[in-house]
Each structure stands twice: as C-alpha cells, then as structure tokens.
PDB file of C-alpha atoms in Angstrom:
ATOM      1  CA  MET A 641     -27.907   8.385 -17.896  1.00 53.00           C
ATOM      2  CA  PHE A 642     -26.934   4.711 -18.171  1.00 55.00           C
ATOM      3  CA  LYS A 643     -23.959   5.562 -20.364  1.00 58.00           C
ATOM      4  CA  SER A 644     -22.702   8.140 -17.866  1.00 60.00           C
ATOM      5  CA  LEU A 645     -22.546   5.502 -15.100  1.00 60.00           C
ATOM      6  CA  PHE A 646     -20.006   3.479 -17.037  1.00 61.00           C
ATOM      7  CA  LYS A 647     -18.128   6.309 -18.679  1.00 61.00           C
ATOM      8  CA  ARG A 648     -14.398   6.035 -18.175  1.00 59.00           C
ATOM      9  CA  LYS A 649     -13.061   8.528 -15.700  1.00 62.00           C
ATOM     10  CA  ASP A 650      -9.785  10.250 -16.499  1.00 62.00           C
ATOM     11  CA  ARG A 651      -8.453   9.892 -12.973  1.00 67.00           C
ATOM     12  CA  PRO A 652      -5.158   8.082 -12.575  1.00 73.00           C
ATOM     13  CA  LEU A 653      -5.308   4.822 -10.686  1.00 85.00           C
ATOM     14  CA  LYS A 654      -3.367   4.637  -7.441  1.00 91.00           C
ATOM     15  CA  HIS A 655      -1.702   1.865  -5.487  1.00 93.00           C
ATOM     16  CA  HIS A 656      -3.232   1.100  -2.110  1.00 95.00           C
ATOM     17  CA  VAL A 657      -0.833   0.599   0.815  1.00 96.00           C
ATOM     18  CA  GLU A 658      -2.179  -0.297   4.250  1.00 96.00           C
ATOM     19  CA  PHE A 659      -0.245  -0.193   7.516  1.00 97.00           C
ATOM     20  CA  CYS A 660      -1.192  -1.695  10.881  1.00 95.00           C
ATOM     21  CA  ILE A 661      -1.059   0.909  13.657  1.00 94.00           C
ATOM     22  CA  SER A 662       0.751  -1.540  15.972  1.00 93.00           C
ATOM     23  CA  ASN A 663       3.330  -2.357  13.329  1.00 94.00           C
ATOM     24  CA  LEU A 664       3.960   1.343  12.749  1.00 95.00           C
ATOM     25  CA  SER A 665       5.109   1.564  16.368  1.00 92.00           C
ATOM     26  CA  PHE A 666       7.390  -1.455  15.831  1.00 93.00           C
ATOM     27  CA  GLY A 667       9.324   0.349  13.074  1.00 94.00           C
ATOM     28  CA  SER A 668       7.375   0.419   9.824  1.00 95.00           C
ATOM     29  CA  ALA A 669       6.637   4.126  10.444  1.00 95.00           C
ATOM     30  CA  ASP A 670       9.874   5.057   8.685  1.00 95.00           C
ATOM     31  CA  ALA A 671       8.612   3.414   5.476  1.00 96.00           C
ATOM     32  CA  TYR A 672       5.217   5.047   6.011  1.00 96.00           C
ATOM     33  CA  ASP A 673       6.870   8.476   6.319  1.00 96.00           C
ATOM     34  CA  GLU A 674       8.702   7.965   3.009  1.00 95.00           C
ATOM     35  CA  LEU A 675       5.478   7.068   1.176  1.00 96.00           C
ATOM     36  CA  ILE A 676       3.010   9.525   2.713  1.00 93.00           C
ATOM     37  CA  GLY A 677       3.642  12.380   0.277  1.00 89.00           C
ATOM     38  CA  ARG A 678       3.442  10.359  -2.927  1.00 91.00           C
ATOM     39  CA  GLU A 679       0.643  11.137  -5.350  1.00 91.00           C
ATOM     40  CA  ASP A 680       0.497   7.604  -6.821  1.00 90.00           C
ATOM     41  CA  ILE A 681      -0.326   5.905  -3.504  1.00 93.00           C
ATOM     42  CA  ILE A 682      -3.346   5.844  -1.227  1.00 94.00           C
ATOM     43  CA  ILE A 683      -2.112   5.125   2.301  1.00 95.00           C
ATOM     44  CA  GLU A 684      -4.396   3.774   4.979  1.00 94.00           C
ATOM     45  CA  GLU A 685      -3.702   3.126   8.645  1.00 93.00           C
ATOM     46  CA  ALA A 686      -5.697   0.270  10.154  1.00 90.00           C
ATOM     47  CA  GLY A 687      -6.243  -0.440  13.824  1.00 87.00           C
ATOM     48  CA  CYS A 688      -5.711  -4.111  13.033  1.00 86.00           C
ATOM     49  CA  THR A 689      -5.244  -5.909   9.732  1.00 86.00           C
ATOM     50  CA  SER A 690      -5.744  -9.396  11.233  1.00 89.00           C
ATOM     51  CA  ASN A 691      -2.127 -10.307  10.440  1.00 87.00           C
ATOM     52  CA  CYS A 692      -1.118 -10.623  14.102  1.00 88.00           C
ATOM     53  CA  GLU A 693       1.498 -13.363  13.656  1.00 90.00           C
ATOM     54  CA  THR A 694       3.195 -11.359  10.913  1.00 90.00           C
ATOM     55  CA  CYS A 695       2.947  -8.172  12.973  1.00 89.00           C
ATOM     56  CA  ASP A 696       4.641  -9.860  15.946  1.00 90.00           C
ATOM     57  CA  SER A 697       7.517 -11.250  13.886  1.00 94.00           C
ATOM     58  CA  CYS A 698       8.487  -8.525  11.377  1.00 96.00           C
ATOM     59  CA  LEU A 699       7.585  -5.256   9.717  1.00 96.00           C
ATOM     60  CA  PHE A 700       4.863  -5.477   7.099  1.00 96.00           C
ATOM     61  CA  ALA A 701       2.458  -3.591   4.883  1.00 97.00           C
ATOM     62  CA  ILE A 702      -0.386  -4.633   2.637  1.00 96.00           C
ATOM     63  CA  VAL A 703       0.162  -3.492  -0.945  1.00 96.00           C
ATOM     64  CA  ASN A 704      -2.787  -3.816  -3.307  1.00 93.00           C
ATOM     65  CA  SER A 705      -4.216  -6.544  -1.014  1.00 92.00           C
ATOM     66  CA  GLU A 706      -0.929  -8.503  -0.789  1.00 94.00           C
ATOM     67  CA  VAL A 707       1.189  -8.690   2.360  1.00 96.00           C
ATOM     68  CA  VAL A 708       4.860  -7.725   2.051  1.00 97.00           C
ATOM     69  CA  THR A 709       7.307  -8.248   4.916  1.00 97.00           C
ATOM     70  CA  ALA A 710      10.804  -7.143   5.881  1.00 97.00           C
ATOM     71  CA  GLU A 711      13.188  -6.959   8.820  1.00 97.00           C
ATOM     72  CA  THR A 712      13.943  -3.225   8.536  1.00 97.00           C
ATOM     73  CA  ALA A 713      12.039  -0.145   7.377  1.00 96.00           C
ATOM     74  CA  GLU A 714      14.444   0.291   4.464  1.00 97.00           C
ATOM     75  CA  GLU A 715      13.816  -3.286   3.332  1.00 98.00           C
ATOM     76  CA  LEU A 716      10.071  -2.790   3.754  1.00 97.00           C
ATOM     77  CA  LEU A 717      10.153   0.307   1.574  1.00 97.00           C
ATOM     78  CA  HIS A 718      12.076  -1.666  -1.071  1.00 97.00           C
ATOM     79  CA  GLU A 719       9.570  -4.552  -0.916  1.00 97.00           C
ATOM     80  CA  ILE A 720       6.640  -2.146  -1.238  1.00 97.00           C
ATOM     81  CA  GLU A 721       8.244  -0.558  -4.302  1.00 95.00           C
ATOM     82  CA  GLU A 722       8.877  -3.987  -5.853  1.00 95.00           C
ATOM     83  CA  LYS A 723       5.280  -5.103  -5.238  1.00 95.00           C
ATOM     84  CA  MET A 724       3.989  -1.926  -6.881  1.00 93.00           C
ATOM     85  CA  LYS A 725       6.226  -2.580  -9.914  1.00 91.00           C
ATOM     86  CA  GLU A 726       4.740  -6.097 -10.184  1.00 90.00           C
ATOM     87  CA  ASN A 727       1.204  -4.724 -10.098  1.00 80.00           C
ATOM     88  CA  ILE A 728       1.231  -2.071 -12.792  1.00 72.00           C
ATOM     89  CA  LEU A 729      -2.024  -0.149 -12.690  1.00 67.00           C
ATOM     90  CA  VAL A 730      -3.700   0.310 -16.053  1.00 52.00           C
ATOM     91  CA  GLY A 731      -6.304   3.047 -16.481  1.00 49.00           C
TER      92      GLY A 731
END
C-alpha cells in the first residue's frame, strides 16, 4: 500500500492560469476565451486574487503562481504564453 501512494502517475502536468473575475470584465476575458479550450492548462476564475492595485491599473493573470500583466488582451495572451515557456512542466 505504501508504494502505491508514491507511485508515479502517468497524467500529464498542466499549467495553472488564474483570472480575477473583476479583471475579466476589464478586458482580460479575450485572453481567457483563447485559453479556455486548451488541454495543457487548468483555468480558474477567482472572485478576488488580492492583486487589487494591479487589477485597477492593467490586465493580468496569475500563471503558475506568478503574476503577468499587460495593457491589452493580446499582450496578456502573449505574456501568459511566455511565462508558460519559462516554466516547463516536467512529469
């Protein structure tokens, strides 16, 4: 039984991208819509991510626990992609 608890699972690892509900209404929803169907990403919508100053000033998302910001949804999507490239997931 002990061995089965630590047995490696053959499930692919996924990036975690979190969006603030308020920021979605400010414009990050377009980036959200582009990412929602991807199999390599877990997307979460949060009521508040406690990044209120960032939320008030620009579009943002939290990628694998790191905040990425941009002025437009297209830039945000690019920044999210770049952050995921930096954090290659190893199974």
